[in-house]
CSV table of C-alpha atoms and ligand atoms in Angstrom, one decimal:
chain,number,residue,atom,x,y,z
A,1102,UNK,CA,0.0,0.0,0.0
A,1103,UNK,CA,1.1,3.6,-0.7
A,1104,UNK,CA,1.0,5.7,2.4
A,1105,UNK,CA,1.5,9.5,2.4
A,1106,UNK,CA,2.0,10.7,6.0
A,1107,UNK,CA,1.9,14.2,7.2
A,1108,UNK,CA,4.2,14.5,10.3
A,1109,UNK,CA,3.5,17.2,12.8
A,1110,UNK,CA,6.1,17.0,15.6
A,1111,UNK,CA,5.1,20.2,17.3
A,1112,UNK,CA,6.6,21.3,20.6
A,1113,UNK,CA,8.4,20.1,23.8
A,1114,UNK,CA,9.0,16.4,23.6
A,1115,UNK,CA,6.9,16.2,20.4
A,1116,UNK,CA,9.9,16.0,18.0
A,1117,UNK,CA,11.6,13.3,20.1
A,1118,UNK,CA,8.7,11.0,20.2
A,1119,UNK,CA,7.8,11.8,16.6
A,1120,UNK,CA,11.2,10.5,15.5
A,1121,UNK,CA,10.6,7.2,17.2
A,1122,UNK,CA,7.0,7.0,15.7
A,1123,UNK,CA,8.5,7.5,12.2
A,1124,UNK,CA,11.3,5.0,12.8
A,1125,UNK,CA,8.7,2.3,13.8
A,1126,UNK,CA,6.5,3.2,10.9
A,1127,UNK,CA,9.5,2.8,8.5
A,1128,UNK,CA,10.4,-0.6,10.0
A,1129,UNK,CA,6.9,-1.9,9.6
A,1130,UNK,CA,6.5,-0.6,6.1
A,1131,UNK,CA,9.8,-2.2,5.1
A,1132,UNK,CA,8.8,-5.5,6.6
A,1133,UNK,CA,5.4,-5.6,4.9
A,1134,UNK,CA,6.4,-3.9,1.6
A,1135,UNK,CA,4.4,-0.7,2.0
A,1136,UNK,CA,5.6,2.4,0.3
A,1137,UNK,CA,5.6,5.2,2.8
A,1138,UNK,CA,6.5,8.9,2.3
A,1139,UNK,CA,6.5,11.8,4.7
A,1140,UNK,CA,5.9,15.5,4.6
A,1141,UNK,CA,6.8,17.4,7.7
A,1142,UNK,CA,4.8,20.5,8.7
A,1143,UNK,CA,4.8,23.1,11.4
A,1144,UNK,CA,2.3,23.4,14.2
A,1145,UNK,CA,1.9,24.7,17.8
A,1146,UNK,CA,4.3,27.1,19.5
A,1147,UNK,CA,7.0,26.2,17.0
A,1148,UNK,CA,4.7,27.5,14.1
A,1149,UNK,CA,3.8,30.6,16.1
A,1150,UNK,CA,7.5,31.4,16.5
A,1151,UNK,CA,8.3,30.8,12.9
A,1152,UNK,CA,5.3,32.0,11.0
A,1153,UNK,CA,2.9,33.6,13.6
A,1154,UNK,CA,0.2,31.0,13.2
A,1155,UNK,CA,-0.2,27.7,15.3
A,1156,UNK,CA,-1.8,25.9,12.3
A,1157,UNK,CA,-0.6,27.6,9.2
A,1158,UNK,CA,-2.4,27.2,5.9
A,1159,UNK,CA,0.6,25.3,4.4
A,1160,UNK,CA,0.3,22.7,7.2
A,1161,UNK,CA,-3.5,22.4,6.5
A,1162,UNK,CA,-2.7,21.7,2.8
A,1163,UNK,CA,-0.1,19.1,3.7
A,1164,UNK,CA,-2.6,17.4,6.0
A,1165,UNK,CA,-5.4,17.5,3.5
A,1166,UNK,CA,-3.1,15.9,0.8
A,1167,UNK,CA,-2.0,13.1,3.1
A,1168,UNK,CA,-3.6,9.7,3.9
A,1169,UNK,CA,-3.0,10.2,7.6
A,1170,UNK,CA,-1.4,12.7,10.0
A,1171,UNK,CA,1.1,11.6,12.7
A,1172,UNK,CA,0.8,14.3,15.3
A,1173,UNK,CA,2.9,14.5,18.5
A,1174,UNK,CA,2.2,17.4,20.9
A,1175,UNK,CA,1.8,21.1,21.2
A,1176,UNK,CA,2.2,23.6,24.0
A,1177,UNK,CA,4.8,25.9,25.6
A,1178,UNK,CA,4.8,27.4,29.1
A,1179,UNK,CA,5.7,30.8,27.7
A,1180,UNK,CA,2.1,31.1,26.4
A,1181,UNK,CA,0.4,29.5,29.5
A,1182,UNK,CA,1.8,32.1,31.7
A,1183,UNK,CA,0.8,35.1,29.5
A,1184,UNK,CA,-2.9,35.8,29.7
A,1185,UNK,CA,-2.5,38.6,27.1
A,1186,UNK,CA,-1.1,36.2,24.4
A,1187,UNK,CA,-3.2,36.6,21.3
A,1188,UNK,CA,-2.4,33.3,19.8
A,1189,UNK,CA,-1.8,30.1,21.7
A,1190,UNK,CA,-0.3,26.7,20.5
A,1191,UNK,CA,-3.5,24.9,21.6
A,1192,UNK,CA,-5.5,26.9,19.1
A,1193,UNK,CA,-3.4,25.1,16.4
A,1194,UNK,CA,-4.7,21.8,17.7
A,1195,UNK,CA,-8.3,23.0,17.8
A,1196,UNK,CA,-8.0,24.5,14.3
A,1197,UNK,CA,-6.6,21.2,13.0
A,1198,UNK,CA,-9.5,19.3,14.5
A,1199,UNK,CA,-12.1,21.7,13.2
A,1200,UNK,CA,-10.6,22.2,9.7
A,1201,UNK,CA,-10.1,18.4,9.1
A,1202,UNK,CA,-13.6,17.7,10.5
A,1203,UNK,CA,-12.2,15.3,13.1
A,1204,UNK,CA,-15.4,14.9,15.1
A,1205,UNK,CA,-14.6,11.5,16.6
A,1206,UNK,CA,-11.7,11.0,19.0
A,1207,UNK,CA,-11.1,7.4,19.9
A,1208,UNK,CA,-9.2,6.9,23.1
A,1209,UNK,CA,-8.7,3.3,24.2
A,1210,UNK,CA,-7.9,2.7,27.9
A,1211,UNK,CA,-6.1,-0.6,28.4
A,1212,UNK,CA,-3.9,-2.1,31.1
A,1213,UNK,CA,-0.6,-3.8,30.6
A,1214,UNK,CA,-0.3,-6.7,33.1
A,1215,UNK,CA,3.3,-5.9,33.9
A,1216,UNK,CA,2.4,-2.3,34.7
A,1217,UNK,CA,-0.6,-2.8,36.9
A,1218,UNK,CA,1.4,-1.7,39.9
A,1219,UNK,CA,2.0,1.7,38.3
A,1220,UNK,CA,-1.7,2.5,38.5
A,1221,UNK,CA,-2.6,4.3,41.7
A,1222,UNK,CA,-5.7,2.1,41.8
A,1223,UNK,CA,-5.7,-1.4,43.4
A,1224,UNK,CA,-4.5,-4.2,41.3
A,1225,UNK,CA,-7.7,-6.2,41.5
A,1226,UNK,CA,-9.7,-3.2,40.3
A,1227,UNK,CA,-7.7,-2.4,37.2
A,1228,UNK,CA,-6.5,-5.8,36.0
A,1229,UNK,CA,-8.3,-6.6,32.8
A,1230,UNK,CA,-9.9,-3.1,32.4
A,1231,UNK,CA,-10.3,-2.5,28.7
A,1232,UNK,CA,-12.6,0.2,27.3
A,1233,UNK,CA,-12.7,2.9,24.7
A,1234,UNK,CA,-13.8,6.4,25.2
A,1235,UNK,CA,-15.3,8.1,22.2
A,1236,UNK,CA,-15.0,11.8,22.6
A,1237,UNK,CA,-16.9,14.2,20.4
A,1238,UNK,CA,-14.1,16.5,19.2
A,1239,UNK,CA,-15.4,19.4,17.1
A,1240,UNK,CA,-18.4,20.7,19.1
A,1241,UNK,CA,-19.5,21.8,22.6
A,1242,UNK,CA,-17.9,24.4,24.7
A,1243,UNK,CA,-14.6,24.2,22.9
A,1244,UNK,CA,-16.1,25.7,19.8
A,1245,UNK,CA,-19.4,27.4,21.0
A,1246,UNK,CA,-19.9,31.1,21.2
A,1247,UNK,CA,-17.6,32.7,23.8
A,1248,UNK,CA,-17.6,36.0,25.6
A,1249,UNK,CA,-15.2,37.6,28.1
A,1250,UNK,CA,-14.9,41.0,29.7
A,1251,UNK,CA,-13.6,41.9,33.2
A,1252,UNK,CA,-17.0,41.3,34.8
A,1253,UNK,CA,-18.6,38.5,32.9
A,1254,UNK,CA,-17.5,35.5,30.7
A,1255,UNK,CA,-19.3,32.6,29.2
A,1256,UNK,CA,-18.7,29.6,26.9
A,1257,UNK,CA,-21.6,28.0,25.1
A,1258,UNK,CA,-22.2,24.3,25.0
A,1259,UNK,CA,-24.1,23.9,21.8
A,1260,UNK,CA,-24.8,20.6,20.0
A,1261,UNK,CA,-27.0,20.0,16.9
A,1262,UNK,CA,-28.8,16.7,16.2
A,1263,UNK,CA,-26.6,15.8,13.2
A,1264,UNK,CA,-23.5,16.3,15.4
A,1265,UNK,CA,-24.9,14.0,18.1
A,1266,UNK,CA,-26.1,11.4,15.6
A,1267,UNK,CA,-22.8,11.0,13.8
A,1268,UNK,CA,-20.8,10.5,16.9
A,1269,UNK,CA,-23.3,8.1,18.4
A,1270,UNK,CA,-23.1,6.1,15.1
A,1271,UNK,CA,-19.3,5.8,15.5
A,1272,UNK,CA,-19.8,4.7,19.1
A,1273,UNK,CA,-22.4,2.1,18.2
A,1274,UNK,CA,-20.2,0.7,15.4
A,1275,UNK,CA,-17.3,0.3,17.9
A,1276,UNK,CA,-19.7,-1.3,20.4
A,1277,UNK,CA,-20.9,-3.8,17.7
A,1278,UNK,CA,-17.3,-4.9,17.1
A,1279,UNK,CA,-16.5,-5.2,20.8
A,1280,UNK,CA,-18.5,-6.4,23.8
A,1281,UNK,CA,-21.7,-4.7,22.7
A,1282,UNK,CA,-22.1,-2.4,25.7
A,1283,UNK,CA,-22.4,1.3,25.2
A,1284,UNK,CA,-22.5,3.9,28.0
A,1285,UNK,CA,-23.7,7.3,27.0
A,1286,UNK,CA,-22.2,9.8,29.4
A,1287,UNK,CA,-24.0,13.1,29.9
A,1288,UNK,CA,-25.4,15.6,32.5
A,1289,UNK,CA,-29.0,15.3,31.4
A,1290,UNK,CA,-30.2,16.2,34.9
A,1291,UNK,CA,-28.9,19.7,34.5
A,1292,UNK,CA,-27.9,20.5,30.9
A,1293,UNK,CA,-30.2,21.0,27.9
A,1294,UNK,CA,-27.4,20.0,25.5
A,1295,UNK,CA,-27.2,16.7,27.4
A,1296,UNK,CA,-30.9,16.1,27.3
A,1297,UNK,CA,-30.7,16.3,23.5
A,1298,UNK,CA,-27.8,13.8,23.5
A,1299,UNK,CA,-29.9,11.4,25.6
A,1300,UNK,CA,-33.0,11.9,23.5
A,1301,UNK,CA,-31.1,11.2,20.2
A,1302,UNK,CA,-29.4,8.2,21.8
A,1303,UNK,CA,-32.7,6.8,23.0
A,1304,UNK,CA,-34.0,7.2,19.4
A,1305,UNK,CA,-31.0,5.4,17.9
A,1306,UNK,CA,-30.7,2.6,20.4
A,1307,UNK,CA,-33.4,0.4,18.8
A,1308,UNK,CA,-31.3,0.3,15.6
A,1309,UNK,CA,-28.7,-1.6,17.5
A,1310,UNK,CA,-30.7,-4.2,19.3
A,1311,UNK,CA,-27.6,-6.3,20.1
A,1312,UNK,CA,-26.0,-3.5,22.0
A,1313,UNK,CA,-26.9,-2.8,25.6
A,1314,UNK,CA,-27.1,0.9,26.0
A,1315,UNK,CA,-27.0,2.6,29.3
A,1316,UNK,CA,-27.0,6.2,30.3
A,1317,UNK,CA,-24.8,7.7,33.0
A,1318,UNK,CA,-24.3,11.2,34.5
A,1319,UNK,CA,-20.8,12.3,34.0
A,1320,UNK,CA,-20.1,12.8,37.8
A,1321,UNK,CA,-21.2,9.2,38.3
A,1322,UNK,CA,-19.2,8.0,35.4
A,1323,UNK,CA,-16.0,9.7,36.8
A,1324,UNK,CA,-16.6,7.7,40.0
A,1325,UNK,CA,-17.4,4.4,38.3
A,1326,UNK,CA,-14.3,4.6,36.2
A,1327,UNK,CA,-12.1,4.3,39.2
A,1328,UNK,CA,-14.4,2.2,41.3
A,1329,UNK,CA,-15.1,-0.4,38.7
A,1330,UNK,CA,-13.3,0.4,35.4
A,1331,UNK,CA,-14.1,-3.1,34.0
A,1332,UNK,CA,-17.8,-2.1,33.8
A,1333,UNK,CA,-17.1,-0.1,30.7
A,1334,UNK,CA,-16.7,-1.3,27.1
A,1335,UNK,CA,-17.4,1.7,24.9
A,1336,UNK,CA,-18.3,5.1,26.4
A,1337,UNK,CA,-19.4,8.1,24.3
A,1338,UNK,CA,-19.5,11.6,25.5
A,1339,UNK,CA,-19.3,15.3,24.5
A,1340,UNK,CA,-16.0,17.2,24.0
A,1341,UNK,CA,-15.4,18.6,27.5
A,1342,UNK,CA,-16.5,15.6,29.5
A,1343,UNK,CA,-14.3,13.4,27.2
A,1344,UNK,CA,-11.3,15.6,27.8
A,1345,UNK,CA,-11.6,15.2,31.5
A,1346,UNK,CA,-12.6,11.5,31.6
A,1347,UNK,CA,-9.7,10.5,29.4
A,1348,UNK,CA,-7.1,12.1,31.6
A,1349,UNK,CA,-8.7,10.1,34.4
A,1350,UNK,CA,-8.5,7.0,32.3
A,1351,UNK,CA,-4.8,7.3,32.0
A,1352,UNK,CA,-4.5,6.6,35.7
A,1353,UNK,CA,-6.0,3.2,35.1
A,1354,UNK,CA,-3.2,2.4,32.7
A,1355,UNK,CA,-0.6,3.9,35.0
A,1356,UNK,CA,1.1,6.5,32.7
A,1357,UNK,CA,0.0,9.2,30.3
A,1358,UNK,CA,2.9,8.1,28.2
A,1359,UNK,CA,1.1,4.9,27.2
A,1360,UNK,CA,-2.2,6.1,25.7
A,1361,UNK,CA,-2.6,6.7,22.0
A,1362,UNK,CA,-5.6,8.1,20.2
A,1363,UNK,CA,-7.1,8.4,16.7
A,1364,UNK,CA,-9.2,11.3,15.5
A,1365,UNK,CA,-11.4,10.6,12.5
A,1366,UNK,CA,-14.1,12.4,10.7
A,1367,UNK,CA,-14.6,14.1,7.4
A,1368,UNK,CA,-11.0,14.5,6.1
A,1369,UNK,CA,-7.6,13.1,6.9
A,1370,UNK,CA,-7.5,11.1,10.1
A,1371,UNK,CA,-5.0,12.1,12.8
A,1372,UNK,CA,-3.1,9.7,15.2
A,1373,UNK,CA,-1.6,11.2,18.3
A,1374,UNK,CA,-0.7,10.4,21.9
A,1375,UNK,CA,-3.2,11.8,24.5
A,1376,UNK,CA,-0.5,13.4,26.5
A,1377,UNK,CA,0.9,16.9,26.1
A,1378,UNK,CA,4.2,18.4,25.2
A,1379,UNK,CA,5.9,18.0,28.6
A,1380,UNK,CA,8.2,21.0,28.0
A,1381,UNK,CA,10.2,20.3,31.2
A,1382,UNK,CA,11.4,17.1,29.6
A,1383,UNK,CA,12.4,18.5,26.2
A,1384,UNK,CA,15.8,17.4,25.0
A,1385,UNK,CA,16.4,15.1,28.0
A,1386,UNK,CA,15.7,11.8,26.2
A,1387,UNK,CA,13.3,10.7,29.0
A,1388,UNK,CA,9.9,11.0,27.3
A,1389,UNK,CA,8.0,7.7,26.8
A,1390,UNK,CA,7.6,7.1,23.0
A,1391,UNK,CA,5.1,4.3,23.5
A,1392,UNK,CA,1.9,6.4,23.2
A,1393,UNK,CA,3.2,7.7,19.9
A,1394,UNK,CA,4.3,4.3,18.7
A,1395,UNK,CA,0.9,2.9,19.7
A,1396,UNK,CA,-0.7,5.7,17.7
A,1397,UNK,CA,1.2,4.3,14.7
A,1398,UNK,CA,-0.4,0.9,15.4
A,1399,UNK,CA,-3.8,2.7,15.4
A,1400,UNK,CA,-2.9,4.3,12.1
A,1401,UNK,CA,-2.2,0.9,10.4
A,1402,UNK,CA,-5.4,-0.6,11.9
A,1403,UNK,CA,-7.4,2.3,10.6
A,1404,UNK,CA,-6.3,1.2,7.1
A,1405,UNK,CA,-7.3,-2.3,8.0
A,1406,UNK,CA,-3.6,-3.4,8.1
A,1407,UNK,CA,-4.2,-5.5,11.2
A,1408,UNK,CA,-1.0,-7.6,11.1
A,1409,UNK,CA,1.1,-4.4,11.0
A,1410,UNK,CA,-0.8,-3.0,14.0
A,1411,UNK,CA,-0.5,-6.3,15.9
A,1412,UNK,CA,3.2,-6.5,15.3
A,1413,UNK,CA,3.7,-3.1,16.8
A,1414,UNK,CA,1.6,-4.0,19.8
A,1415,UNK,CA,3.6,-7.2,20.2
A,1416,UNK,CA,6.8,-5.3,20.1
A,1417,UNK,CA,5.6,-2.8,22.7
A,1418,UNK,CA,4.5,-5.6,25.0
A,1419,UNK,CA,7.9,-7.3,24.5
A,1420,UNK,CA,9.8,-4.1,25.4
A,1421,UNK,CA,7.8,-3.7,28.6
A,1422,UNK,CA,8.3,-7.3,29.5
A,1423,UNK,CA,12.0,-7.0,28.9
A,1424,UNK,CA,12.1,-3.9,31.2
A,1425,UNK,CA,13.2,-1.7,28.3
A,1426,UNK,CA,11.3,1.2,29.7
A,1427,UNK,CA,11.6,5.0,30.1
A,1428,UNK,CA,12.2,6.1,33.7
A,1429,UNK,CA,8.6,6.9,34.7
A,1430,UNK,CA,7.6,3.2,34.3
A,1431,UNK,CA,11.0,1.5,34.9
A,1432,UNK,CA,11.2,-1.1,37.7
A,1433,UNK,CA,13.4,-0.3,40.7
A,1434,UNK,CA,17.0,-1.0,39.9
A,1435,UNK,CA,16.1,-1.4,36.2
A,1436,UNK,CA,18.5,-0.2,33.5
A,1437,UNK,CA,18.2,3.3,32.2
A,1438,UNK,CA,16.5,3.6,28.8
A,1439,UNK,CA,15.7,6.8,27.1
A,1440,UNK,CA,13.2,7.8,24.3
A,1441,UNK,CA,15.7,6.8,21.7
A,1442,UNK,CA,16.7,3.5,23.2
A,1443,UNK,CA,13.2,2.3,23.7
A,1444,UNK,CA,12.3,3.3,20.1
A,1445,UNK,CA,15.4,1.6,18.8
A,1446,UNK,CA,14.7,-1.6,20.7
A,1447,UNK,CA,11.2,-1.7,19.2
A,1448,UNK,CA,12.5,-1.1,15.7
A,1449,UNK,CA,15.0,-3.9,16.1
A,1450,UNK,CA,12.3,-6.2,17.4
A,1451,UNK,CA,10.2,-5.5,14.4
A,1452,UNK,CA,13.1,-6.1,12.0
A,1453,UNK,CA,13.9,-9.4,13.6
A,1454,UNK,CA,10.3,-10.6,13.9
B,720,IPM,C1,-6.4,16.9,24.7
B,720,IPM,C2,-5.8,18.2,25.2
B,720,IPM,C3,-6.4,19.3,24.4
B,720,IPM,C4,-7.9,19.4,24.6
B,720,IPM,C5,-5.7,20.7,24.7
B,720,IPM,C6,-4.2,20.7,24.5
B,720,IPM,C7,-6.4,21.8,23.9
B,720,IPM,O1,-6.0,18.3,26.5
B,720,IPM,O2,-6.2,16.5,23.5
B,720,IPM,O3,-7.0,16.2,25.5
B,720,IPM,O4,-8.3,19.9,25.6
B,720,IPM,O5,-8.6,18.8,23.8
B,721,MN,MN1,-7.0,16.7,27.5
């Protein structure tokens, strides 16, 4: 298969993990005879510094012309601490999501048996937890009408029926391929937008008679996720709730550095880790490349290249079992491996497989 990939390394640890993602992609393509080419593009703080725009038109064009985007991370503290900044790196990410029509963000939450002890939750609670959060990504408060002066400010949480229908359809399709259990997470006891979500979900549920649909308020879902994470199979929720719940989800796995995601919708799909740019770690060769590498697995799987994805997952598991791990998940007394060494080990494993 021919694969044209747009690579957006971004800020902080982004370029370092991006390099390892690309190396793994190359190794897999070589092994399976795929013809891959890359176009690099600017985004985030790096793009603001160079061309004054966190998601420049040229980057948009490169993404539109690619089969998939391999995205790393954006964000820089120099913007976080300046409330007067007119442009922010995160706006680049939001612009990308909106302009590529990426309304469905797929965030799997899984556990790795050898890392169970890294979760702050009890072993017997998290062992075997395996669910997918489907986060709506181009609507809600993130993109609704906003206002701010010194006395008053608001964000609008607006959703239309077609926006809700299309994300629920994605969620039902995932549920059908998995354990056929969908949890619709909302705040229908308070929010009008949530009541419409629930109404639309109730209308759609009969089209998927094999799927058990349940409805849960977001506060309750946040509790259930850490009390009984194995309850969930597929959960679907609006943009803001999904943002919050997926950070919580990373505690089940044990490290933010392990969670990949896929964003799909109208145009080119984007594959990215759920973590941020961790600017403090930039250049230190300590960032975990696994979330990025697992995003590459999701990329192959998106194109139905299942064996390719499976080989990456196998290599990642083998690296963890061999204690080839970045410091945040390394065992006590374990050898020191950096971003580069972990990536290289996985590349070698794939080559030898
Ligand atoms: C995420 C991030 C982004 C979000 C930020 C960086 C804008 O937290 O992808 O979850 O809030 O969506
Ligand atoms: Mn987030």
